[in-house]
Amino acid sequence: IVALFLATGLNPAVVAIQRRGLSRANAVAVIFVSVIAFVVFFIAVVIPPVVSQGTQLINSLPDLLTDLDKNPTIADLNKQFGIIDSLQSKLKEITSDGTLIISAFGGVIGVGKSVLSGTFTALTILILTLYFITSLPQAVNLGLSLVPASRRDRVGLLTNAIIARMGSFVGSQILIAAMAAVFVTILSTILGLPSPIAIGMFVLVAALIPLIGHFIGAGIFTLIALSQSLLIGVVAFVAY
């Protein structure tokens, strides 16, 4: 499903390159080389500070929760609902020897399995996306051949319109997520929040989730800002 959505999201770019005279295969090759180049750049330039700041953010979670509890408004909510207490107890359960990531993934072996599983899943999605985006016109034509001739033109128009709308939705979702991540990173730096790049990358990933992604990103961003002060939390929430 993820590969299919990615294929429909990349399809408008492929079509745009085709209009410049390239074949679909060459257009797909250009798009995928660009995507792979971006991924390499992302891993080389963005991942190191994200890992460093992400580790700092994870290690500072107990202090952040303590700072949140010092806020009068949050303290009152905690007395009524026990939110901070529950988070602190859960954090203590999954933390072992100060290594939150290791314990969260079930030890060193668990981390290794997670890395291998994630790599295999990413390669599978990449291959399926390449297959779907290359064979998309053939798949559409094959499906239309099963439709009665009297309705084929209308169904073809509707199918192409749906694919175009899906591509626009996926593309706009990625664009908005990237804009939100850049904005949050800059705002976090201005507000003096801990690990601004890691916060921005979390917002980028969360914003890719349809419907609720931005609510999750805004919630985490606001909670981190509230750990600094109520005013900074309000500014972060309103700005987002």
CSV table of C-alpha atoms in Angstrom, one decimal:
chain,number,residue,atom,x,y,z
A,1,ILE,CA,0.0,0.0,0.0
A,2,VAL,CA,2.8,2.4,0.9
A,3,ALA,CA,4.6,1.6,-2.4
A,4,LEU,CA,1.4,2.2,-4.3
A,5,PHE,CA,0.8,5.6,-2.7
A,6,LEU,CA,4.4,6.6,-3.3
A,7,ALA,CA,4.1,5.5,-7.0
A,8,THR,CA,0.9,7.7,-7.4
A,9,GLY,CA,2.7,10.5,-5.6
A,10,LEU,CA,5.7,10.4,-8.0
A,11,ASN,CA,3.5,9.9,-11.1
A,12,PRO,CA,2.9,13.6,-11.7
A,13,ALA,CA,6.6,14.3,-11.8
A,14,VAL,CA,7.1,11.4,-14.2
A,15,VAL,CA,4.4,12.7,-16.4
A,16,ALA,CA,5.9,16.2,-16.3
A,17,ILE,CA,9.2,14.8,-17.5
A,18,GLN,CA,7.6,12.8,-20.2
A,19,ARG,CA,6.1,16.0,-21.6
A,20,ARG,CA,9.6,17.1,-22.3
A,21,GLY,CA,10.1,14.3,-24.8
A,22,LEU,CA,11.6,11.5,-22.6
A,23,SER,CA,10.1,8.0,-22.6
A,24,ARG,CA,8.4,6.8,-19.4
A,25,ALA,CA,11.3,4.5,-18.6
A,26,ASN,CA,13.8,7.3,-18.8
A,27,ALA,CA,11.5,9.6,-16.9
A,28,VAL,CA,11.2,7.0,-14.1
A,29,ALA,CA,15.0,6.6,-14.1
A,30,VAL,CA,15.5,10.4,-13.7
A,31,ILE,CA,13.0,10.5,-10.8
A,32,PHE,CA,14.5,7.5,-9.0
A,33,VAL,CA,18.1,8.7,-9.4
A,34,SER,CA,16.9,12.1,-7.9
A,35,VAL,CA,15.2,10.3,-5.1
A,36,ILE,CA,18.2,8.1,-4.3
A,37,ALA,CA,20.5,11.1,-4.5
A,38,PHE,CA,18.3,12.9,-2.0
A,39,VAL,CA,18.3,9.9,0.3
A,40,VAL,CA,22.1,9.7,0.2
A,41,PHE,CA,22.3,13.4,0.9
A,42,PHE,CA,19.8,13.0,3.7
A,43,ILE,CA,21.7,10.2,5.3
A,44,ALA,CA,25.1,12.0,5.0
A,45,VAL,CA,24.0,15.5,6.1
A,46,VAL,CA,20.9,15.2,8.1
A,47,ILE,CA,21.0,11.9,9.9
A,48,PRO,CA,24.2,12.5,12.0
A,49,PRO,CA,22.8,15.7,13.8
A,50,VAL,CA,19.4,14.0,14.1
A,51,VAL,CA,20.9,11.0,15.8
A,52,SER,CA,23.1,13.2,18.1
A,53,GLN,CA,20.3,15.6,19.0
A,54,GLY,CA,17.8,12.7,19.2
A,55,THR,CA,20.0,11.0,21.7
A,56,GLN,CA,20.3,14.2,23.7
A,57,LEU,CA,16.5,14.7,23.6
A,58,ILE,CA,15.8,11.1,24.7
A,59,ASN,CA,18.3,11.4,27.5
A,60,SER,CA,16.7,14.6,28.7
A,61,LEU,CA,13.2,13.2,28.7
A,62,PRO,CA,13.1,12.6,32.5
A,63,ASP,CA,14.2,16.2,33.1
A,64,LEU,CA,11.6,17.5,30.5
A,65,LEU,CA,8.9,15.6,32.4
A,66,THR,CA,10.1,17.0,35.7
A,67,ASP,CA,10.0,20.5,34.2
A,68,LEU,CA,6.5,20.0,32.9
A,69,ASP,CA,5.4,19.0,36.3
A,70,LYS,CA,6.7,22.3,37.7
A,71,ASN,CA,4.3,24.2,35.4
A,72,PRO,CA,1.3,25.1,37.5
A,73,THR,CA,-1.3,24.3,34.8
A,74,ILE,CA,0.4,21.0,33.9
A,75,ALA,CA,0.7,20.2,37.6
A,76,ASP,CA,-3.0,20.7,38.1
A,77,LEU,CA,-3.8,18.4,35.2
A,78,ASN,CA,-1.3,15.9,36.5
A,79,LYS,CA,-3.1,15.9,39.9
A,80,GLN,CA,-6.4,15.2,38.2
A,81,PHE,CA,-5.4,12.8,35.5
A,82,GLY,CA,-1.9,11.6,36.5
A,83,ILE,CA,-0.5,12.2,33.0
A,84,ILE,CA,3.1,13.1,34.0
A,85,ASP,CA,3.2,10.4,36.7
A,86,SER,CA,2.1,7.8,34.1
A,87,LEU,CA,4.7,8.9,31.6
A,88,GLN,CA,7.5,8.9,34.2
A,89,SER,CA,6.6,5.4,35.4
A,90,LYS,CA,6.5,4.2,31.9
A,91,LEU,CA,9.8,5.8,31.1
A,92,LYS,CA,11.4,4.1,34.2
A,93,GLU,CA,10.0,0.7,33.0
A,94,ILE,CA,11.5,0.8,29.6
A,95,THR,CA,14.9,2.4,30.6
A,96,SER,CA,17.7,0.1,31.5
A,97,ASP,CA,21.1,1.4,32.5
A,98,GLY,CA,20.3,4.8,31.0
A,99,THR,CA,20.0,3.3,27.5
A,100,LEU,CA,16.4,4.1,26.5
A,101,ILE,CA,16.8,3.1,22.8
A,102,ILE,CA,18.4,-0.2,23.5
A,103,SER,CA,15.8,-1.2,26.1
A,104,ALA,CA,12.9,0.1,24.0
A,105,PHE,CA,13.9,-2.3,21.2
A,106,GLY,CA,14.5,-5.3,23.4
A,107,GLY,CA,18.3,-5.2,23.8
A,108,VAL,CA,21.2,-5.1,21.4
A,109,ILE,CA,19.8,-8.1,19.4
A,110,GLY,CA,16.5,-6.4,19.2
A,111,VAL,CA,18.1,-3.3,17.8
A,112,GLY,CA,19.9,-5.4,15.2
A,113,LYS,CA,16.7,-7.1,14.2
A,114,SER,CA,14.9,-3.8,13.9
A,115,VAL,CA,17.7,-2.3,11.7
A,116,LEU,CA,17.7,-5.4,9.4
A,117,SER,CA,13.9,-5.4,9.3
A,118,GLY,CA,13.7,-1.7,8.5
A,119,THR,CA,16.3,-2.0,5.8
A,120,PHE,CA,14.6,-4.9,4.2
A,121,THR,CA,11.2,-3.2,4.3
A,122,ALA,CA,12.7,0.0,2.8
A,123,LEU,CA,14.2,-2.0,-0.1
A,124,THR,CA,10.9,-3.9,-0.6
A,125,ILE,CA,9.0,-0.6,-0.8
A,126,LEU,CA,11.6,0.9,-3.1
A,127,ILE,CA,11.4,-2.0,-5.5
A,128,LEU,CA,7.6,-2.2,-5.5
A,129,THR,CA,7.4,1.6,-6.0
A,130,LEU,CA,9.7,1.3,-9.0
A,131,TYR,CA,7.5,-1.6,-10.4
A,132,PHE,CA,4.2,0.2,-9.8
A,133,ILE,CA,5.3,3.6,-11.3
A,134,THR,CA,6.8,1.9,-14.3
A,135,SER,CA,3.8,-0.3,-15.1
A,136,LEU,CA,1.1,2.1,-14.0
A,137,PRO,CA,-0.1,2.9,-17.6
A,138,GLN,CA,-0.1,-0.8,-18.5
A,139,ALA,CA,-2.0,-1.7,-15.4
A,140,VAL,CA,-4.6,1.0,-16.1
A,141,ASN,CA,-5.0,-0.2,-19.7
A,142,LEU,CA,-5.4,-3.8,-18.6
A,143,GLY,CA,-8.1,-2.8,-16.1
A,144,LEU,CA,-9.9,-0.8,-18.7
A,145,SER,CA,-9.9,-3.7,-21.2
A,146,LEU,CA,-12.1,-5.5,-18.7
A,147,VAL,CA,-14.7,-2.7,-18.8
A,148,PRO,CA,-17.5,-2.8,-21.4
A,149,ALA,CA,-16.7,-0.8,-24.5
A,150,SER,CA,-19.7,1.5,-24.0
A,151,ARG,CA,-18.4,2.7,-20.6
A,152,ARG,CA,-14.6,2.4,-21.2
A,153,ASP,CA,-14.0,6.0,-22.1
A,154,ARG,CA,-15.9,7.3,-19.1
A,155,VAL,CA,-14.2,4.9,-16.7
A,156,GLY,CA,-10.8,5.7,-18.2
A,157,LEU,CA,-11.4,9.4,-17.6
A,158,LEU,CA,-12.5,8.7,-14.0
A,159,THR,CA,-9.5,6.4,-13.4
A,160,ASN,CA,-7.0,8.9,-14.7
A,161,ALA,CA,-8.7,11.7,-12.6
A,162,ILE,CA,-8.5,9.5,-9.4
A,163,ILE,CA,-4.8,8.8,-10.1
A,164,ALA,CA,-4.1,12.4,-10.7
A,165,ARG,CA,-5.9,13.5,-7.5
A,166,MET,CA,-4.1,10.8,-5.5
A,167,GLY,CA,-0.7,12.0,-6.9
A,168,SER,CA,-1.6,15.6,-6.0
A,169,PHE,CA,-2.6,14.5,-2.5
A,170,VAL,CA,0.6,12.5,-1.8
A,171,GLY,CA,2.8,15.2,-3.3
A,172,SER,CA,1.2,18.0,-1.3
A,173,GLN,CA,1.4,15.9,1.9
A,174,ILE,CA,5.1,15.5,1.4
A,175,LEU,CA,5.5,19.2,0.6
A,176,ILE,CA,3.5,20.4,3.6
A,177,ALA,CA,5.4,17.9,5.9
A,178,ALA,CA,8.7,19.3,4.7
A,179,MET,CA,7.6,22.9,5.2
A,180,ALA,CA,6.3,22.1,8.7
A,181,ALA,CA,9.6,20.4,9.6
A,182,VAL,CA,11.7,23.4,8.4
A,183,PHE,CA,9.4,25.9,10.2
A,184,VAL,CA,9.5,23.9,13.4
A,185,THR,CA,13.3,23.5,13.3
A,186,ILE,CA,13.7,27.3,12.8
A,187,LEU,CA,11.1,28.1,15.5
A,188,SER,CA,12.7,25.6,17.9
A,189,THR,CA,16.1,27.3,17.4
A,190,ILE,CA,14.6,30.7,18.0
A,191,LEU,CA,12.7,29.6,21.1
A,192,GLY,CA,15.8,27.9,22.5
A,193,LEU,CA,14.3,24.4,22.6
A,194,PRO,CA,16.5,21.4,23.0
A,195,SER,CA,17.5,19.4,19.9
A,196,PRO,CA,15.7,21.5,17.2
A,197,ILE,CA,16.8,19.3,14.3
A,198,ALA,CA,15.5,16.2,16.0
A,199,ILE,CA,12.2,17.9,16.8
A,200,GLY,CA,11.9,19.0,13.1
A,201,MET,CA,12.6,15.5,11.8
A,202,PHE,CA,10.0,14.1,14.2
A,203,VAL,CA,7.5,16.6,12.9
A,204,LEU,CA,8.4,15.6,9.3
A,205,VAL,CA,7.7,11.9,9.9
A,206,ALA,CA,4.5,12.6,11.9
A,207,ALA,CA,3.2,15.1,9.3
A,208,LEU,CA,3.3,12.3,6.7
A,209,ILE,CA,0.5,10.5,8.6
A,210,PRO,CA,-2.8,11.4,7.0
A,211,LEU,CA,-5.4,13.4,9.1
A,212,ILE,CA,-3.8,13.0,12.5
A,213,GLY,CA,-0.1,13.5,11.8
A,214,HIS,CA,0.0,17.2,12.4
A,215,PHE,CA,-1.9,16.9,15.6
A,216,ILE,CA,0.7,14.4,16.8
A,217,GLY,CA,3.6,16.6,15.7
A,218,ALA,CA,2.0,19.7,17.2
A,219,GLY,CA,1.3,17.9,20.5
A,220,ILE,CA,4.9,16.7,21.0
A,221,PHE,CA,6.3,20.1,19.9
A,222,THR,CA,4.0,21.9,22.4
A,223,LEU,CA,4.9,19.6,25.2
A,224,ILE,CA,8.6,20.1,24.7
A,225,ALA,CA,8.0,23.9,24.5
A,226,LEU,CA,5.9,23.8,27.7
A,227,SER,CA,8.9,22.2,29.5
A,228,GLN,CA,10.6,25.6,29.1
A,229,SER,CA,7.8,27.8,30.1
A,230,LEU,CA,4.0,28.3,29.7
A,231,LEU,CA,4.6,31.3,27.4
A,232,ILE,CA,6.9,29.4,25.1
A,233,GLY,CA,4.4,26.5,25.0
A,234,VAL,CA,1.6,28.9,24.0
A,235,VAL,CA,3.8,30.5,21.3
A,236,ALA,CA,4.8,27.1,19.9
A,237,PHE,CA,1.2,25.9,19.9
A,238,VAL,CA,-0.2,29.0,18.2
A,239,ALA,CA,2.7,29.2,15.7
A,240,TYR,CA,2.3,25.6,14.6
